[in-house]
GROMACS .gro file of C-alpha atoms in nm:
model
  238
    1UNK     CA    1   0.000   0.000   0.000
    2UNK     CA    2   0.138   0.341  -0.088
    3UNK     CA    3   0.009   0.693  -0.039
    4UNK     CA    4   0.014   0.765  -0.412
    5UNK     CA    5  -0.139   0.450  -0.548
    6UNK     CA    6  -0.324   0.138  -0.451
    7UNK     CA    7  -0.120  -0.069  -0.693
    8UNK     CA    8   0.120  -0.321  -0.545
    9UNK     CA    9   0.482  -0.269  -0.644
   10UNK     CA   10   0.716  -0.537  -0.770
   11UNK     CA   11   0.870  -0.568  -0.424
   12UNK     CA   12   0.818  -0.910  -0.274
   13UNK     CA   13   0.547  -0.863  -0.014
   14UNK     CA   14   0.487  -1.202   0.097
   15UNK     CA   15   0.053  -1.190   0.376
   16UNK     CA   16  -0.125  -1.398   0.596
   17UNK     CA   17  -0.469  -1.425   0.729
   18UNK     CA   18  -0.426  -1.470   1.108
   19UNK     CA   19  -0.595  -1.395   1.448
   20UNK     CA   20  -0.632  -1.460   1.829
   21UNK     CA   21  -0.901  -1.527   2.085
   22UNK     CA   22  -1.171  -1.268   2.120
   23UNK     CA   23  -1.165  -1.030   2.414
   24UNK     CA   24  -1.441  -0.900   2.634
   25UNK     CA   25  -1.565  -0.571   2.490
   26UNK     CA   26  -1.568  -0.270   2.724
   27UNK     CA   27  -1.814   0.008   2.651
   28UNK     CA   28  -1.551   0.283   2.652
   29UNK     CA   29  -1.204   0.328   2.507
   30UNK     CA   30  -1.095   0.213   2.161
   31UNK     CA   31  -1.221  -0.147   2.179
   32UNK     CA   32  -1.459  -0.223   1.894
   33UNK     CA   33  -1.506  -0.249   1.520
   34UNK     CA   34  -1.428   0.075   1.337
   35UNK     CA   35  -1.504   0.173   0.978
   36UNK     CA   36  -1.385   0.475   0.781
   37UNK     CA   37  -1.118   0.579   0.534
   38UNK     CA   38  -0.769   0.707   0.471
   39UNK     CA   39  -0.797   1.035   0.279
   40UNK     CA   40  -0.565   0.971  -0.014
   41UNK     CA   41  -0.553   1.283  -0.239
   42UNK     CA   42  -0.844   1.263  -0.479
   43UNK     CA   43  -1.000   0.954  -0.327
   44UNK     CA   44  -1.088   0.766  -0.009
   45UNK     CA   45  -0.928   0.434   0.075
   46UNK     CA   46  -1.184   0.256   0.291
   47UNK     CA   47  -1.059   0.068   0.595
   48UNK     CA   48  -1.195  -0.142   0.879
   49UNK     CA   49  -1.011  -0.166   1.211
   50UNK     CA   50  -1.076  -0.404   1.500
   51UNK     CA   51  -0.927  -0.336   1.842
   52UNK     CA   52  -0.977  -0.544   2.154
   53UNK     CA   53  -0.816  -0.555   2.494
   54UNK     CA   54  -0.753  -0.360   2.812
   55UNK     CA   55  -0.463  -0.201   2.998
   56UNK     CA   56  -0.141  -0.277   2.812
   57UNK     CA   57  -0.267  -0.595   2.648
   58UNK     CA   58  -0.426  -0.525   2.307
   59UNK     CA   59  -0.489  -0.708   1.985
   60UNK     CA   60  -0.598  -0.566   1.651
   61UNK     CA   61  -0.666  -0.628   1.282
   62UNK     CA   62  -0.705  -0.406   0.977
   63UNK     CA   63  -0.898  -0.476   0.657
   64UNK     CA   64  -0.852  -0.274   0.336
   65UNK     CA   65  -1.100  -0.417   0.081
   66UNK     CA   66  -0.955  -0.231  -0.221
   67UNK     CA   67  -0.618  -0.397  -0.160
   68UNK     CA   68  -0.756  -0.741  -0.078
   69UNK     CA   69  -0.605  -0.704   0.267
   70UNK     CA   70  -0.818  -0.886   0.523
   71UNK     CA   71  -0.771  -0.911   0.900
   72UNK     CA   72  -0.404  -0.817   0.884
   73UNK     CA   73  -0.260  -0.816   1.240
   74UNK     CA   74  -0.174  -0.477   1.383
   75UNK     CA   75   0.155  -0.417   1.561
   76UNK     CA   76   0.282  -0.172   1.822
   77UNK     CA   77  -0.068  -0.097   1.956
   78UNK     CA   78  -0.042   0.179   2.218
   79UNK     CA   79  -0.335   0.324   2.412
   80UNK     CA   80  -0.272   0.624   2.638
   81UNK     CA   81  -0.585   0.800   2.747
   82UNK     CA   82  -0.752   0.929   2.432
   83UNK     CA   83  -0.440   0.870   2.218
   84UNK     CA   84  -0.439   0.557   2.002
   85UNK     CA   85  -0.160   0.437   1.774
   86UNK     CA   86  -0.084   0.118   1.583
   87UNK     CA   87   0.111   0.001   1.282
   88UNK     CA   88   0.134  -0.267   1.012
   89UNK     CA   89   0.450  -0.452   1.104
   90UNK     CA   90   0.672  -0.583   0.825
   91UNK     CA   91   0.514  -0.370   0.551
   92UNK     CA   92   0.758  -0.147   0.355
   93UNK     CA   93   0.725   0.220   0.447
   94UNK     CA   94   0.637   0.141   0.811
   95UNK     CA   95   0.262   0.225   0.786
   96UNK     CA   96   0.148   0.384   1.112
   97UNK     CA   97  -0.179   0.527   1.243
   98UNK     CA   98  -0.182   0.787   1.522
   99UNK     CA   99  -0.512   0.935   1.635
  100UNK     CA  100  -0.733   1.054   1.917
  101UNK     CA  101  -1.068   0.930   2.042
  102UNK     CA  102  -1.358   1.172   2.049
  103UNK     CA  103  -1.498   1.257   2.393
  104UNK     CA  104  -1.790   1.019   2.339
  105UNK     CA  105  -1.545   0.748   2.219
  106UNK     CA  106  -1.751   0.696   1.902
  107UNK     CA  107  -1.495   0.821   1.653
  108UNK     CA  108  -1.119   0.804   1.606
  109UNK     CA  109  -0.929   1.044   1.381
  110UNK     CA  110  -0.570   1.138   1.318
  111UNK     CA  111  -0.280   1.093   1.078
  112UNK     CA  112  -0.169   0.797   0.873
  113UNK     CA  113   0.200   0.796   0.781
  114UNK     CA  114   0.397   0.581   0.540
  115UNK     CA  115   0.741   0.625   0.387
  116UNK     CA  116   0.778   0.979   0.516
  117UNK     CA  117   0.435   1.100   0.394
  118UNK     CA  118   0.137   1.181   0.616
  119UNK     CA  119  -0.235   1.204   0.535
  120UNK     CA  120  -0.552   1.210   0.751
  121UNK     CA  121  -0.769   0.917   0.844
  122UNK     CA  122  -1.096   0.887   1.035
  123UNK     CA  123  -1.304   0.591   1.152
  124UNK     CA  124  -1.631   0.548   1.340
  125UNK     CA  125  -1.718   0.273   1.586
  126UNK     CA  126  -1.989   0.046   1.443
  127UNK     CA  127  -1.993  -0.241   1.693
  128UNK     CA  128  -1.780  -0.494   1.879
  129UNK     CA  129  -1.440  -0.607   1.758
  130UNK     CA  130  -1.441  -0.897   1.514
  131UNK     CA  131  -1.124  -1.088   1.588
  132UNK     CA  132  -1.110  -1.457   1.510
  133UNK     CA  133  -0.847  -1.716   1.612
  134UNK     CA  134  -0.537  -1.724   1.394
  135UNK     CA  135  -0.479  -2.031   1.179
  136UNK     CA  136  -0.198  -2.252   1.303
  137UNK     CA  137   0.063  -2.450   1.117
  138UNK     CA  138   0.009  -2.821   1.064
  139UNK     CA  139   0.261  -3.100   1.021
  140UNK     CA  140   0.360  -3.148   0.656
  141UNK     CA  141   0.443  -3.455   0.453
  142UNK     CA  142   0.807  -3.559   0.421
  143UNK     CA  143   0.798  -3.493   0.046
  144UNK     CA  144   0.711  -3.127   0.116
  145UNK     CA  145   1.002  -3.068   0.353
  146UNK     CA  146   1.321  -2.916   0.219
  147UNK     CA  147   1.428  -2.641  -0.020
  148UNK     CA  148   1.232  -2.516  -0.320
  149UNK     CA  149   1.277  -2.242  -0.578
  150UNK     CA  150   1.029  -2.061  -0.804
  151UNK     CA  151   1.007  -1.761  -1.036
  152UNK     CA  152   0.749  -1.485  -1.010
  153UNK     CA  153   0.675  -1.263  -1.311
  154UNK     CA  154   0.557  -0.924  -1.180
  155UNK     CA  155   0.481  -0.680  -1.460
  156UNK     CA  156   0.759  -0.818  -1.677
  157UNK     CA  157   1.009  -0.826  -1.392
  158UNK     CA  158   1.135  -1.169  -1.291
  159UNK     CA  159   1.183  -1.243  -0.921
  160UNK     CA  160   1.344  -1.564  -0.801
  161UNK     CA  161   1.197  -1.696  -0.478
  162UNK     CA  162   1.345  -1.956  -0.243
  163UNK     CA  163   1.126  -2.156  -0.007
  164UNK     CA  164   1.233  -2.369   0.291
  165UNK     CA  165   0.989  -2.590   0.483
  166UNK     CA  166   1.043  -2.831   0.771
  167UNK     CA  167   0.860  -3.004   1.056
  168UNK     CA  168   0.956  -2.908   1.409
  169UNK     CA  169   0.992  -3.140   1.710
  170UNK     CA  170   0.645  -3.039   1.831
  171UNK     CA  171   0.493  -3.153   1.501
  172UNK     CA  172   0.392  -2.825   1.337
  173UNK     CA  173   0.578  -2.704   1.030
  174UNK     CA  174   0.773  -2.381   0.991
  175UNK     CA  175   0.928  -2.214   0.692
  176UNK     CA  176   1.084  -1.912   0.529
  177UNK     CA  177   1.056  -1.742   0.190
  178UNK     CA  178   1.338  -1.541   0.034
  179UNK     CA  179   1.342  -1.305  -0.264
  180UNK     CA  180   1.684  -1.381  -0.408
  181UNK     CA  181   1.681  -1.071  -0.629
  182UNK     CA  182   1.573  -0.828  -0.355
  183UNK     CA  183   1.829  -0.845  -0.078
  184UNK     CA  184   1.789  -1.216  -0.005
  185UNK     CA  185   1.646  -1.163   0.343
  186UNK     CA  186   1.465  -1.466   0.484
  187UNK     CA  187   1.103  -1.384   0.564
  188UNK     CA  188   0.933  -1.614   0.818
  189UNK     CA  189   0.612  -1.786   0.711
  190UNK     CA  190   0.344  -1.729   0.975
  191UNK     CA  191   0.150  -2.048   0.901
  192UNK     CA  192   0.227  -2.356   0.691
  193UNK     CA  193  -0.091  -2.555   0.632
  194UNK     CA  194  -0.116  -2.880   0.438
  195UNK     CA  195  -0.445  -3.060   0.370
  196UNK     CA  196  -0.383  -3.361   0.152
  197UNK     CA  197  -0.207  -3.231  -0.158
  198UNK     CA  198  -0.320  -2.872  -0.093
  199UNK     CA  199  -0.064  -2.634   0.059
  200UNK     CA  200  -0.129  -2.286   0.198
  201UNK     CA  201   0.149  -2.052   0.312
  202UNK     CA  202   0.059  -1.738   0.504
  203UNK     CA  203   0.340  -1.482   0.517
  204UNK     CA  204   0.215  -1.226   0.767
  205UNK     CA  205   0.521  -1.002   0.757
  206UNK     CA  206   0.462  -0.889   0.400
  207UNK     CA  207   0.091  -0.951   0.340
  208UNK     CA  208   0.119  -1.242   0.099
  209UNK     CA  209  -0.052  -1.580   0.057
  210UNK     CA  210   0.063  -1.877  -0.149
  211UNK     CA  211  -0.185  -2.152  -0.236
  212UNK     CA  212  -0.068  -2.453  -0.432
  213UNK     CA  213  -0.092  -2.824  -0.493
  214UNK     CA  214   0.187  -3.075  -0.444
  215UNK     CA  215   0.191  -3.296  -0.753
  216UNK     CA  216   0.459  -3.474  -0.954
  217UNK     CA  217   0.734  -3.340  -0.732
  218UNK     CA  218   0.647  -2.971  -0.759
  219UNK     CA  219   0.418  -2.710  -0.607
  220UNK     CA  220   0.186  -2.550  -0.860
  221UNK     CA  221  -0.028  -2.258  -0.746
  222UNK     CA  222  -0.070  -1.884  -0.710
  223UNK     CA  223   0.082  -1.601  -0.510
  224UNK     CA  224  -0.161  -1.331  -0.388
  225UNK     CA  225  -0.056  -0.992  -0.259
  226UNK     CA  226  -0.303  -0.708  -0.220
  227UNK     CA  227  -0.544  -0.704  -0.517
  228UNK     CA  228  -0.305  -0.899  -0.743
  229UNK     CA  229  -0.256  -1.271  -0.803
  230UNK     CA  230   0.025  -1.431  -1.004
  231UNK     CA  231   0.095  -1.793  -1.101
  232UNK     CA  232   0.387  -1.942  -0.912
  233UNK     CA  233   0.545  -2.287  -0.942
  234UNK     CA  234   0.805  -2.414  -0.695
  235UNK     CA  235   1.046  -2.690  -0.791
  236UNK     CA  236   1.303  -2.870  -0.580
  237UNK     CA  237   1.631  -2.681  -0.544
  238UNK     CA  238   1.934  -2.855  -0.689
   0.00000   0.00000   0.00000
C-alpha cells in the first residue's frame, strides 16, 4: 500500500490471514469495530479496524478491501488516554496510524504515515471487535520438507523466490521465503498448512498468501498480494 497508489509494487510482499481469541468488549475506550477511510488525495481508501483488549494488552486487525487485505494483524498498539496508535508490522514504508478518540469514544481520527508522507484518516465505531483465532501450522508430509525455488513474473520483472519448509519437534511445520533478487532476506512464514495435496502458506510479515498443490514433485499454485494474483510454481532446489 502506498500513499500515491493502490497498486502493489514489484517488491516481494509475501501476507497472511491470522488472528487470536476474542476479548471482552468494554463500553468505553478504543475497543470495537471501526469503519472509515484514509484520505488519499483525490479519493478515499476505505478501511476497517478491529481493536480489543484492556490495559497494556491489546490485539488488533485491519482490513482494506480495495487492496484485498483482510484481517491483517496490527503491531505496536499503544493506548494512552484518548491517544491511540498502531502500525502494520513488516510492511515497507512502516505504515502507522496515530489518532485521538472523540470525547464520546464513538470516533477516532488522526494521521496515517507511510514512507515519510502523512495524510488524515478517520473511523467510526460500528460495533464490537471482530477478531477470530489465527490459523496454526500443521505437520507437513516428508515430500514437502526441504528447499524449493520458483520464479514470479511481476509486470515483466522476474523475481526468483526460495522456499524452505520443515517439521519441528512439536509436530507443526515452519518455513521461510526469500526473494533472491531483492536483498535475499529470509522472511518467516506465519502459518504452513497442508491438507492432503493442498498447501497454503501465510506470510504475515509482508501480506502475501501462497496456495498450491503438491503434484509430480512440484508445487503448482498462485501467489496473492493485495489485489493482485500471479501464477507461481516451486520446484526442488538442486
